[in-house]
mmCIF file of C-alpha atoms in Angstrom:
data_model
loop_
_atom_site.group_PDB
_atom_site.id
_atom_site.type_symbol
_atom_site.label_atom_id
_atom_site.label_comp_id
_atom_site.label_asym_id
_atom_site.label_seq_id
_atom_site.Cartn_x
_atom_site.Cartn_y
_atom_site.Cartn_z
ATOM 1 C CA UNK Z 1364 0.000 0.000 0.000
ATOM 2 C CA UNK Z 1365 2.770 2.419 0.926
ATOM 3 C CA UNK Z 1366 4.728 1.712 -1.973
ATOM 4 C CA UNK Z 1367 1.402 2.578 -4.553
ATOM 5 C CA UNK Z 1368 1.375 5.585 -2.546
ATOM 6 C CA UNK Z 1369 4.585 6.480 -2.711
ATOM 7 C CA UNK Z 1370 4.532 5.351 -6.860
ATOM 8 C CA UNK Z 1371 1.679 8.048 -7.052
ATOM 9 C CA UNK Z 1372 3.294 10.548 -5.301
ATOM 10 C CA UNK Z 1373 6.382 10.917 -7.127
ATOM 11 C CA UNK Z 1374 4.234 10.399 -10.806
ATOM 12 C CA UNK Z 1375 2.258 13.507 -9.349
ATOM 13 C CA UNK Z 1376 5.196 15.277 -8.733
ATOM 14 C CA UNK Z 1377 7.420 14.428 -11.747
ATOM 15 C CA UNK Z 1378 3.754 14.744 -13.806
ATOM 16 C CA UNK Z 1379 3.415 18.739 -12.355
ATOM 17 C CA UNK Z 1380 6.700 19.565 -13.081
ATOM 18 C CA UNK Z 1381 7.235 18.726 -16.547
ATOM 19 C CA UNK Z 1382 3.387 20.018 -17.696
ATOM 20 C CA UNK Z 1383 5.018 23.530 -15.302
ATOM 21 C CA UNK Z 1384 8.417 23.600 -17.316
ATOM 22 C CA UNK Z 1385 6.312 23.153 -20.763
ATOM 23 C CA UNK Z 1386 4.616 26.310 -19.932
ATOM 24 C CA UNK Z 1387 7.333 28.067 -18.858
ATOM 25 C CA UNK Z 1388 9.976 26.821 -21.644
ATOM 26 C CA UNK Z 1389 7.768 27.352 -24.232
ATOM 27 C CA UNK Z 1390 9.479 29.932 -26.669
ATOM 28 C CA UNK Z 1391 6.512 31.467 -28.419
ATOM 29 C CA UNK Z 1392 4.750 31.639 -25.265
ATOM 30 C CA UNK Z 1393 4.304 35.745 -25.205
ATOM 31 C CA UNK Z 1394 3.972 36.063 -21.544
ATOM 32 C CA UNK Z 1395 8.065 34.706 -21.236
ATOM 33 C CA UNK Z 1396 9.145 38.516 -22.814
ATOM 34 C CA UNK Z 1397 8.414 41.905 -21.520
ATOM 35 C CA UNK Z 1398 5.302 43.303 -23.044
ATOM 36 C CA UNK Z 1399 4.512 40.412 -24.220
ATOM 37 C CA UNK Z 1400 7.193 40.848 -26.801
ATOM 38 C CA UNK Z 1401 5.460 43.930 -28.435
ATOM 39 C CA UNK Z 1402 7.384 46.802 -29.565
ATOM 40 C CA UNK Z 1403 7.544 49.882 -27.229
ATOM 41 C CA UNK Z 1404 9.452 52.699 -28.531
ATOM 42 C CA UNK Z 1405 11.063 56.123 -26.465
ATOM 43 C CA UNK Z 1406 12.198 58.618 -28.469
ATOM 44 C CA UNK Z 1407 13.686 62.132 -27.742
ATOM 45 C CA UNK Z 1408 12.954 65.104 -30.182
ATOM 46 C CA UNK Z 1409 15.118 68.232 -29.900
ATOM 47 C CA UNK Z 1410 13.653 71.295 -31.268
ATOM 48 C CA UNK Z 1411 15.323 73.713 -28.861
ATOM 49 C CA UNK Z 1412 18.350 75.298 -29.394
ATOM 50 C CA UNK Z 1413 19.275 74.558 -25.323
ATOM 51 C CA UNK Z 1414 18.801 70.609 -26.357
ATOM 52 C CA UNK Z 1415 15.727 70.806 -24.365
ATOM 53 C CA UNK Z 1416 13.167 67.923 -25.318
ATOM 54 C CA UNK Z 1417 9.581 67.994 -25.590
ATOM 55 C CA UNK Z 1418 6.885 64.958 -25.436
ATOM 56 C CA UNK Z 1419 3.288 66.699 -26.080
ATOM 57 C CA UNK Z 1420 1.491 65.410 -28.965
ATOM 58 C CA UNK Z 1421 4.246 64.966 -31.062
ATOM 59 C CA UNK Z 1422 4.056 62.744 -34.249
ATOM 60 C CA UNK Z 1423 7.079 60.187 -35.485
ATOM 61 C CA UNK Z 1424 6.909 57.585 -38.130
ATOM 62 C CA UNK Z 1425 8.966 54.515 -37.973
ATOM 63 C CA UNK Z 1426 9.868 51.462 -40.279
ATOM 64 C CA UNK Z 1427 11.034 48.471 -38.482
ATOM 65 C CA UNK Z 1428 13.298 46.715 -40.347
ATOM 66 C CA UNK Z 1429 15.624 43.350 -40.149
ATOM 67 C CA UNK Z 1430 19.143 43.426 -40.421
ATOM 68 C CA UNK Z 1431 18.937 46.943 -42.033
ATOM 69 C CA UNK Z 1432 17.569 45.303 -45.208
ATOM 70 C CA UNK Z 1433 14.284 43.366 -45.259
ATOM 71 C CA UNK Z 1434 11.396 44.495 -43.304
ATOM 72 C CA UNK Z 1435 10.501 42.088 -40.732
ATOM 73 C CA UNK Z 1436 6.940 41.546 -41.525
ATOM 74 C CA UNK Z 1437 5.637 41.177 -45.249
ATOM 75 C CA UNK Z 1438 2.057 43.312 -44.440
ATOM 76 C CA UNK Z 1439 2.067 46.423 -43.489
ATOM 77 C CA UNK Z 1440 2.538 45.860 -39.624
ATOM 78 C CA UNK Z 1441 6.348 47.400 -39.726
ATOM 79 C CA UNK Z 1442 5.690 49.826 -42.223
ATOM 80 C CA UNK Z 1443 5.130 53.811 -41.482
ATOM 81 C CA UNK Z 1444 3.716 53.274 -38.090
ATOM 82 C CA UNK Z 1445 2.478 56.553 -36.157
ATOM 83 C CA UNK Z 1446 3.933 57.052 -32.593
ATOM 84 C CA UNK Z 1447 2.739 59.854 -30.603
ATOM 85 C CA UNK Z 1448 4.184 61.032 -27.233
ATOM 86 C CA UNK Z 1449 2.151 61.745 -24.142
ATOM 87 C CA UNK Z 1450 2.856 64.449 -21.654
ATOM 88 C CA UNK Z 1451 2.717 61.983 -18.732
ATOM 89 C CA UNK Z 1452 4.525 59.143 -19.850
ATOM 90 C CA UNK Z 1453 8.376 58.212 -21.571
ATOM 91 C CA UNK Z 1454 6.696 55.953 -24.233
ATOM 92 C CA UNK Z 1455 5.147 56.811 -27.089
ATOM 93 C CA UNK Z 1456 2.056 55.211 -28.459
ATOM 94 C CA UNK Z 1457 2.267 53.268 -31.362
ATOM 95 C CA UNK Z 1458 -0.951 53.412 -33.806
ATOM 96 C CA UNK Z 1459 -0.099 49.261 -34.108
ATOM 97 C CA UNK Z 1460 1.020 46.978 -32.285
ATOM 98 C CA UNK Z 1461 4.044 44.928 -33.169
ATOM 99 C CA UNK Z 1462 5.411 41.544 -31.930
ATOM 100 C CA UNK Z 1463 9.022 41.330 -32.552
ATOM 101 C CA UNK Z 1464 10.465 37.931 -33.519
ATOM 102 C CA UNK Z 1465 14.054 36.453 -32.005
ATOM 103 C CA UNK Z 1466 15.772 38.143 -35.135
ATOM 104 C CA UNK Z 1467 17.191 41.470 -34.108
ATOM 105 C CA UNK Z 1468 15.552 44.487 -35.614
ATOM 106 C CA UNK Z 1469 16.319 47.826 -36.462
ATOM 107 C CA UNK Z 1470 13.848 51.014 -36.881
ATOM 108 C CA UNK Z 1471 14.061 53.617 -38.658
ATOM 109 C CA UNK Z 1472 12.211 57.080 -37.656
ATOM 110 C CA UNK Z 1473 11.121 60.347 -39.332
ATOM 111 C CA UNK Z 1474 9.430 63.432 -38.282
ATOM 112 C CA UNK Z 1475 6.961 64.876 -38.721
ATOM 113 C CA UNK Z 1476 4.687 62.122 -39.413
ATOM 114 C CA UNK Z 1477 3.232 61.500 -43.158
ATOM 115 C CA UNK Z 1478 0.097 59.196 -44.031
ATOM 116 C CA UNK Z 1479 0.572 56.718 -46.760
ATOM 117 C CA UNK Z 1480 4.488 56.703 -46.917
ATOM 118 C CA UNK Z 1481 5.808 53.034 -48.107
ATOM 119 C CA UNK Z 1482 9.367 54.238 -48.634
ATOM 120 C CA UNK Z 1483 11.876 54.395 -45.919
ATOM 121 C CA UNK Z 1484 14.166 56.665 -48.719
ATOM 122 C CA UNK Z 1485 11.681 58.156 -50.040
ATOM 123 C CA UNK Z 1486 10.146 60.970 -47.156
ATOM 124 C CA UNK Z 1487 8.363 64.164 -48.928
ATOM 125 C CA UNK Z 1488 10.535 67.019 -48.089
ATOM 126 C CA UNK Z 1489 8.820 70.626 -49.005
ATOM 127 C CA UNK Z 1490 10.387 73.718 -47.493
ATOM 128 C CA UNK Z 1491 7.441 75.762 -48.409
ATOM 129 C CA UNK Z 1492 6.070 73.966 -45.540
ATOM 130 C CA UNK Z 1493 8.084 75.733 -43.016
ATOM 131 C CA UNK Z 1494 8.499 72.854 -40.817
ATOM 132 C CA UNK Z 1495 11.243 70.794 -39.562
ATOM 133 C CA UNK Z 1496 12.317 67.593 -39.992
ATOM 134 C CA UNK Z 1497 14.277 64.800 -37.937
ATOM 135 C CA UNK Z 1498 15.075 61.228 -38.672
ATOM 136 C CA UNK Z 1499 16.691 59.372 -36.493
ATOM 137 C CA UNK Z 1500 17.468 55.332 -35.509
ATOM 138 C CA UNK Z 1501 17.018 53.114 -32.296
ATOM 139 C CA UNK Z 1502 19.951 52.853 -30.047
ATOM 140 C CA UNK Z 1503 22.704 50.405 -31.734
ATOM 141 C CA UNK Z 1504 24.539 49.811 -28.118
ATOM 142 C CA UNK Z 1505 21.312 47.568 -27.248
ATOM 143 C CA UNK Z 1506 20.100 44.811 -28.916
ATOM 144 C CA UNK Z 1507 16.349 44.664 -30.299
ATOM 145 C CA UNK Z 1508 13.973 41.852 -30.190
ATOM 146 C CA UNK Z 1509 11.246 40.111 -28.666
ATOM 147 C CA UNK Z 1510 13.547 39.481 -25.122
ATOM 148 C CA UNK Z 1511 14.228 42.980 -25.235
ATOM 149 C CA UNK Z 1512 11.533 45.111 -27.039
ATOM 150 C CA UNK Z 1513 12.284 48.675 -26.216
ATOM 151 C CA UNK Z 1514 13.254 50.873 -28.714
ATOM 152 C CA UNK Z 1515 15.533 54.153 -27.533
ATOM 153 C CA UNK Z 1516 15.476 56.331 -30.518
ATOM 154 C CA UNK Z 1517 17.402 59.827 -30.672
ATOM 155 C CA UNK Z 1518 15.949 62.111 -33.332
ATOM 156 C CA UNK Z 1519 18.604 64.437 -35.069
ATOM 157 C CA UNK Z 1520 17.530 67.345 -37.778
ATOM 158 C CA UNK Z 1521 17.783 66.788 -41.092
ATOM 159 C CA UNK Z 1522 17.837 70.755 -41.610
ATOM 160 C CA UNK Z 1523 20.331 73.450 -40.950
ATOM 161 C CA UNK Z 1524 18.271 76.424 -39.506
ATOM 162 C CA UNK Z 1525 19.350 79.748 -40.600
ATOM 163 C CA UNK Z 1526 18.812 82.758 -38.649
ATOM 164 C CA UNK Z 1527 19.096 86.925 -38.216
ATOM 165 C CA UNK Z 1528 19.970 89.628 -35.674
ATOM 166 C CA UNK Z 1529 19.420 93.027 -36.894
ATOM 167 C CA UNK Z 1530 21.273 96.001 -35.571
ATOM 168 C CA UNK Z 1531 21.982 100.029 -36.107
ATOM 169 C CA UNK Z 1532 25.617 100.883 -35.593
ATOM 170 C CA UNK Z 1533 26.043 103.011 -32.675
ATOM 171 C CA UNK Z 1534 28.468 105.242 -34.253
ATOM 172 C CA UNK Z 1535 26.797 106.069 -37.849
ATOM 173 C CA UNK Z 1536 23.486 106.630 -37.166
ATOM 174 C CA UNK Z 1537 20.404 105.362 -39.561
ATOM 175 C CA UNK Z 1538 17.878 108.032 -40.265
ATOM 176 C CA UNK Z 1539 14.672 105.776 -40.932
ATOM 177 C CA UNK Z 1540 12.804 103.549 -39.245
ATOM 178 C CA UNK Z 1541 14.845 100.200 -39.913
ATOM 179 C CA UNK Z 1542 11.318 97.630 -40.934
ATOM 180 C CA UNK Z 1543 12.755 95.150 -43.181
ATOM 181 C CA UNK Z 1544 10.082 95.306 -46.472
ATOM 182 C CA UNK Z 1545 11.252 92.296 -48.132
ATOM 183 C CA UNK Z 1546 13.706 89.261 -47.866
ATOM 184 C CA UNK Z 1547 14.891 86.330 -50.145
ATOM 185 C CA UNK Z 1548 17.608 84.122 -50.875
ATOM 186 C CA UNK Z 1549 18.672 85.083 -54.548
ATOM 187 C CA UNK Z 1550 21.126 84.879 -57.483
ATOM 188 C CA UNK Z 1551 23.564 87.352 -57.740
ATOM 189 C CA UNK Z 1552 25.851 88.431 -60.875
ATOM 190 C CA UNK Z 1553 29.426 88.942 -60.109
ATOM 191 C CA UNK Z 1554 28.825 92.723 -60.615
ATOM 192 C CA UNK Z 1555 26.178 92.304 -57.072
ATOM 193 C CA UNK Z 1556 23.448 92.676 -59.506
ATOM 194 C CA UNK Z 1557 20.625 90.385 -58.562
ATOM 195 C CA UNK Z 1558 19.892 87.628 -61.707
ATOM 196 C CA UNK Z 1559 16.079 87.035 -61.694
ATOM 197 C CA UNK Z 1560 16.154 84.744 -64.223
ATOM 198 C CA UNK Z 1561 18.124 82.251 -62.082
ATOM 199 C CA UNK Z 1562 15.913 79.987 -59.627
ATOM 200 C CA UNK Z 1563 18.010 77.029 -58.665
ATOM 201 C CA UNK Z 1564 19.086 79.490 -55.598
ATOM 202 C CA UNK Z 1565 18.118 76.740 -52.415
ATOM 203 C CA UNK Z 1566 16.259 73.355 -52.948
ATOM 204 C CA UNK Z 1567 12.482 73.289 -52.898
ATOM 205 C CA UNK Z 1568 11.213 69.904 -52.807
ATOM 206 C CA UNK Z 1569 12.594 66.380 -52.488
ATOM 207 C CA UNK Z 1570 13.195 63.478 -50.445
ATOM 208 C CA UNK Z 1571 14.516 62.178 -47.367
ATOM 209 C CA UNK Z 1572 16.237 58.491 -47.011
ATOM 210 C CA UNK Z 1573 15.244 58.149 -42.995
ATOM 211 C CA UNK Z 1574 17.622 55.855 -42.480
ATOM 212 C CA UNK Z 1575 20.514 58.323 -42.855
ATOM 213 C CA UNK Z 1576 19.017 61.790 -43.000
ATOM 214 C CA UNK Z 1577 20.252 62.595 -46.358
ATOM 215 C CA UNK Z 1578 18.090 64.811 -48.629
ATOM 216 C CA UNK Z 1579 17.861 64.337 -52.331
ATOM 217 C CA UNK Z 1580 16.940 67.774 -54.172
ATOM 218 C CA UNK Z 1581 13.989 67.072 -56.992
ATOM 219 C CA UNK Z 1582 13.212 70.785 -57.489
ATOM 220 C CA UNK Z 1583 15.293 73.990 -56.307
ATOM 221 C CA UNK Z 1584 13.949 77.939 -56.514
ATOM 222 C CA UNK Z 1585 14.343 81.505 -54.719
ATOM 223 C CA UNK Z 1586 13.752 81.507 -50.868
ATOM 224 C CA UNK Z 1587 11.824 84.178 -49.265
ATOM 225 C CA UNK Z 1588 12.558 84.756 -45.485
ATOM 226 C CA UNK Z 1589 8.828 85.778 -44.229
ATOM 227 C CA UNK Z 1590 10.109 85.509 -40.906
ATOM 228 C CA UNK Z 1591 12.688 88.831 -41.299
ATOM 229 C CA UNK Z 1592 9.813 90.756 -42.773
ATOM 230 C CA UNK Z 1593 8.318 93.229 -40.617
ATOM 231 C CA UNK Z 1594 11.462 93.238 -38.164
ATOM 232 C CA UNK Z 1595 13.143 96.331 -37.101
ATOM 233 C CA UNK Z 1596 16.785 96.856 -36.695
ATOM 234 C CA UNK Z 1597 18.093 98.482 -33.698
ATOM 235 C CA UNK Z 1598 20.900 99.382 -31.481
ATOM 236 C CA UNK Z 1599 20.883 96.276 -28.947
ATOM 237 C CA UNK Z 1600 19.396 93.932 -31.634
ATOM 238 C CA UNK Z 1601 17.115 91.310 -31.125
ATOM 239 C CA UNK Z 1602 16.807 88.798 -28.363
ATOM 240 C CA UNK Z 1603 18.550 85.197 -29.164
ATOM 241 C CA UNK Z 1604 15.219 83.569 -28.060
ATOM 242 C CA UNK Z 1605 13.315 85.807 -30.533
ATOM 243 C CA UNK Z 1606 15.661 85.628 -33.583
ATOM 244 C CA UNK Z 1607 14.113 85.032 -36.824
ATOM 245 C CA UNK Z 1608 14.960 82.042 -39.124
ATOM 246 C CA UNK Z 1609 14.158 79.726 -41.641
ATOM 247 C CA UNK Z 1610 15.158 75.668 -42.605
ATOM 248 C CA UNK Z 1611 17.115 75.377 -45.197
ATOM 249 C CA UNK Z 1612 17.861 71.806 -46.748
ATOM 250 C CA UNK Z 1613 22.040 71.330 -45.992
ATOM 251 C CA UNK Z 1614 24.160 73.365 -48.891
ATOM 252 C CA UNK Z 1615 27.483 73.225 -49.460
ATOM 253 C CA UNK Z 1616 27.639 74.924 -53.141
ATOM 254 C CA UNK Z 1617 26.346 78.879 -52.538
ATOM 255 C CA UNK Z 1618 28.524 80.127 -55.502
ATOM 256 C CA UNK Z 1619 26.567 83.055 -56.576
ATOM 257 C CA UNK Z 1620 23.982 83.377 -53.458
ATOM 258 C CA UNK Z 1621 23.136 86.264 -51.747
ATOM 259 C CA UNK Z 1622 20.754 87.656 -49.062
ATOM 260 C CA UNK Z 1623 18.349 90.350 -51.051
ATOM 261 C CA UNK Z 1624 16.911 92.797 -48.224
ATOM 262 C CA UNK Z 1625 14.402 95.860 -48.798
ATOM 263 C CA UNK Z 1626 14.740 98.146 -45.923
ATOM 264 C CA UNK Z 1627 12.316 101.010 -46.101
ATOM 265 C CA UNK Z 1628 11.949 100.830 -49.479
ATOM 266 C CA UNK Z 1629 15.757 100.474 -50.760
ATOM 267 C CA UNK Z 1630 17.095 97.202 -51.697
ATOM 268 C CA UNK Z 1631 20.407 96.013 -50.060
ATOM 269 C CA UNK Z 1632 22.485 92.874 -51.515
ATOM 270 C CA UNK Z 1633 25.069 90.788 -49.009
ATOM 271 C CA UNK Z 1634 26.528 88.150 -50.993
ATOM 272 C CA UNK Z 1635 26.849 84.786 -48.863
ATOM 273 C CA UNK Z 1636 30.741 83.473 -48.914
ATOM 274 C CA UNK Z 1637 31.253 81.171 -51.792
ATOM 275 C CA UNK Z 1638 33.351 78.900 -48.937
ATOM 276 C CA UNK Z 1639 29.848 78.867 -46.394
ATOM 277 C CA UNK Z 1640 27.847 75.824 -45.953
ATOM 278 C CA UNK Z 1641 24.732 75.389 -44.227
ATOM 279 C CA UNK Z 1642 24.910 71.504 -42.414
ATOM 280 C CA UNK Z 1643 22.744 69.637 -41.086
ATOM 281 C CA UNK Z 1644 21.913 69.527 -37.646
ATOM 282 C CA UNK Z 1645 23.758 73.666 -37.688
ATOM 283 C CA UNK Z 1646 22.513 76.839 -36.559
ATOM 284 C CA UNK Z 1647 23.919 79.672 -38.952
ATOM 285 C CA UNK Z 1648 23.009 82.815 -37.807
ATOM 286 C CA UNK Z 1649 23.799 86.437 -39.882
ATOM 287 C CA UNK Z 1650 24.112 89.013 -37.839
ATOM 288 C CA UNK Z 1651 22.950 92.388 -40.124
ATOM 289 C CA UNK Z 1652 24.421 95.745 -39.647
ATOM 290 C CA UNK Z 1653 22.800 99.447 -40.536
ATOM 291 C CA UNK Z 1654 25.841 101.584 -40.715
ATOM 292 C CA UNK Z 1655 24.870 104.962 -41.508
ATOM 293 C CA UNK Z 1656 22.839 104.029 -45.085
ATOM 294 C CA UNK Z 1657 24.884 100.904 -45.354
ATOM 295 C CA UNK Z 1658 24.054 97.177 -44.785
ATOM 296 C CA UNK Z 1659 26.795 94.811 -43.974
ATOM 297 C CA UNK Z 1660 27.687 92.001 -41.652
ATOM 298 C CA UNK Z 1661 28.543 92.988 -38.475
ATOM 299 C CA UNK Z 1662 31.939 93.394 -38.131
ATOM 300 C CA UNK Z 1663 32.219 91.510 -34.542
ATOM 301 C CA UNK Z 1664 34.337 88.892 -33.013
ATOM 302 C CA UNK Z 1665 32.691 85.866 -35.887
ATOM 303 C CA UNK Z 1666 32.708 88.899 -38.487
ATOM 304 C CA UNK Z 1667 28.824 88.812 -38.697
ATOM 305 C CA UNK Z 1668 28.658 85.060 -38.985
ATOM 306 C CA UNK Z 1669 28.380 82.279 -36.419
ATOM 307 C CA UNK Z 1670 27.652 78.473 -36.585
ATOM 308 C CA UNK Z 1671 27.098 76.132 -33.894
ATOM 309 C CA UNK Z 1672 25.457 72.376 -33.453
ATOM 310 C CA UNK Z 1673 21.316 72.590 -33.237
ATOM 311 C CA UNK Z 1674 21.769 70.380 -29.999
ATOM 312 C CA UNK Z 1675 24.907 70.170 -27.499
ATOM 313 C CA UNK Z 1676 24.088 66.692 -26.859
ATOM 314 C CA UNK Z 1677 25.442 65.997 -30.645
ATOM 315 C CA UNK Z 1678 27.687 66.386 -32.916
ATOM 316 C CA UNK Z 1679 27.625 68.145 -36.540
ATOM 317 C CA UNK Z 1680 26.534 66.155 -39.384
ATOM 318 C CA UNK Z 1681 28.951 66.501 -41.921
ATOM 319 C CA UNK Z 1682 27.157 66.566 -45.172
#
């Protein structure tokens, strides 16, 4: 009798603990990975220029991909999906869910967001827009898959931003009032005589490969900087917090540019150094003098012209 006992015993035991080690051992049992295994993405966007980061309501798009070449799901569950941040919480939420596999995976993100994109290299860019725009890619230090779904994703611009101050000399005074009537990004002649029949001046429209911020131009044109019109120049300038600016796709080749700038009613022309270029991820900013009737470049300790990285957390892009 004791030894039946003891026989069931032990089958009950050895019984429990193999149906128990099943469960647990079982690989594509979801409940064995965090979250199940689903993707969960944090992402900081800088727009400031003190590398501040914001979280409200902001719109990414990302493309999860496998090895860096095939996307990891043949329908559309790892294409273009919309993550959104929320004030009171580090992740963003993702429009889909995902379940990542035991392959590592990459992703690939863009901002702002854009319905109906199927093409990782292939992002809308249109300046007319007035907008910025970030790509960026999870963290390559830490491996991502179903054992480890989190995605740590560090948006960079895509953009150089260009910007003004605007100040009288305090030695040769100006008579009028100083309002800037009119501003654009122009062709210029070598005799500084502005060539309005040129308008490949700064690129238009084209596209974005996400997955390394590069911008391909498909249509160029004349800039006008709406954000200098209406300003007044003045004898402590304008604040650095208030400074007025515009994106301007990365350039390298400004052979011929120039700043065109109506000031109560006359037209001033300050050619842009053939040796400037406008990188991504830069802040470029002009510093515009009023001596006496005469506009120039400040003549100050960066001669009227200063360039630093959009974020101190990063370094220049160098393209």
């Amino acid at each position: 009798m004791r030894k039946n006992i003891l026989r069931f015993f032990l089958c009950t035991v050895v019984g429990s603990s193999f149906l128990a080690c099943t469960e647990i051992d079982d690989p594509d049992n979801p409940d064995n990975f965090p979250n199940q295994g689903k993707l969960q993405v944090k992402a900081a966007l800088y727009t400031e220029e003190n590398g501040t980061s914001f979280h409200h309501e902001k719109n990414i798009g990302i493309f999860l991909y496998k090895n860096n070449a095939d996307l990891i799901y043949a329908d559309d569950k790892g294409i273009n999906i919309k993550c959104t941040s929320q004030e009171a919480d580090d992740f963003w939420k993702l429009s889909d869910e995902v379940e990542l596999g035991a392959a590592d995976a990459t992703v690939f993100a863009y901002y702002p967001f854009k319905d109906n994109l199927s093409d990782v290299k292939k992002i809308p860019v249109d300046m007319r827009k007035k907008e910025d725009l970030c790509f960026g890619i999870n963290d390559q230090q830490a491996k991502l898959n179903r054992s480890q779904p989190l995605a740590f994703i560090t948006m960079r611009h895509a953009l150089a931003k260009v910007r003004f101050n605007l100040i009288l000399d305090s030695e040769e005074e100006y008579s009028g009032p100083g309002i800037v009537e009119d501003a654009r990004v122009v062709k210029c002649r070598a005799d500084g005589v502005i060539d309005e029949d040129r308008y490949n001046v700064l690129t238009i429209e084209g596209f974005m490969d996400a997955s390394t911020g590069r911008i391909k131009t498909s249509a160029s044109g004349k800039m006008t900087i709406d954000a200098l019109i209406g300003k007044a120049f003045s004898i402590k300038g304008i604040k650095e917090s208030e400074l007025p600016f515009f994106y301007s796709v990365p350039e390298t080749d400004m052979q011929g540019n120039a700043f065109a700038i109506v000031i109560d009613g006359k037209q001033h022309v300050i050619r842009i150094d053939n040796g400037t270029a406008w990188r991504a991820s830069t802040i470029n900013t002009y510093t515009f003098r009023l001596k006496g009737e005469v506009l120039d470049l400040a003549q100050n300790e960066d001669n009227g012209f200063d360039v630093k990285p959009w974020e101190d957390i990063q370094d220049e892009i160098d393209y």
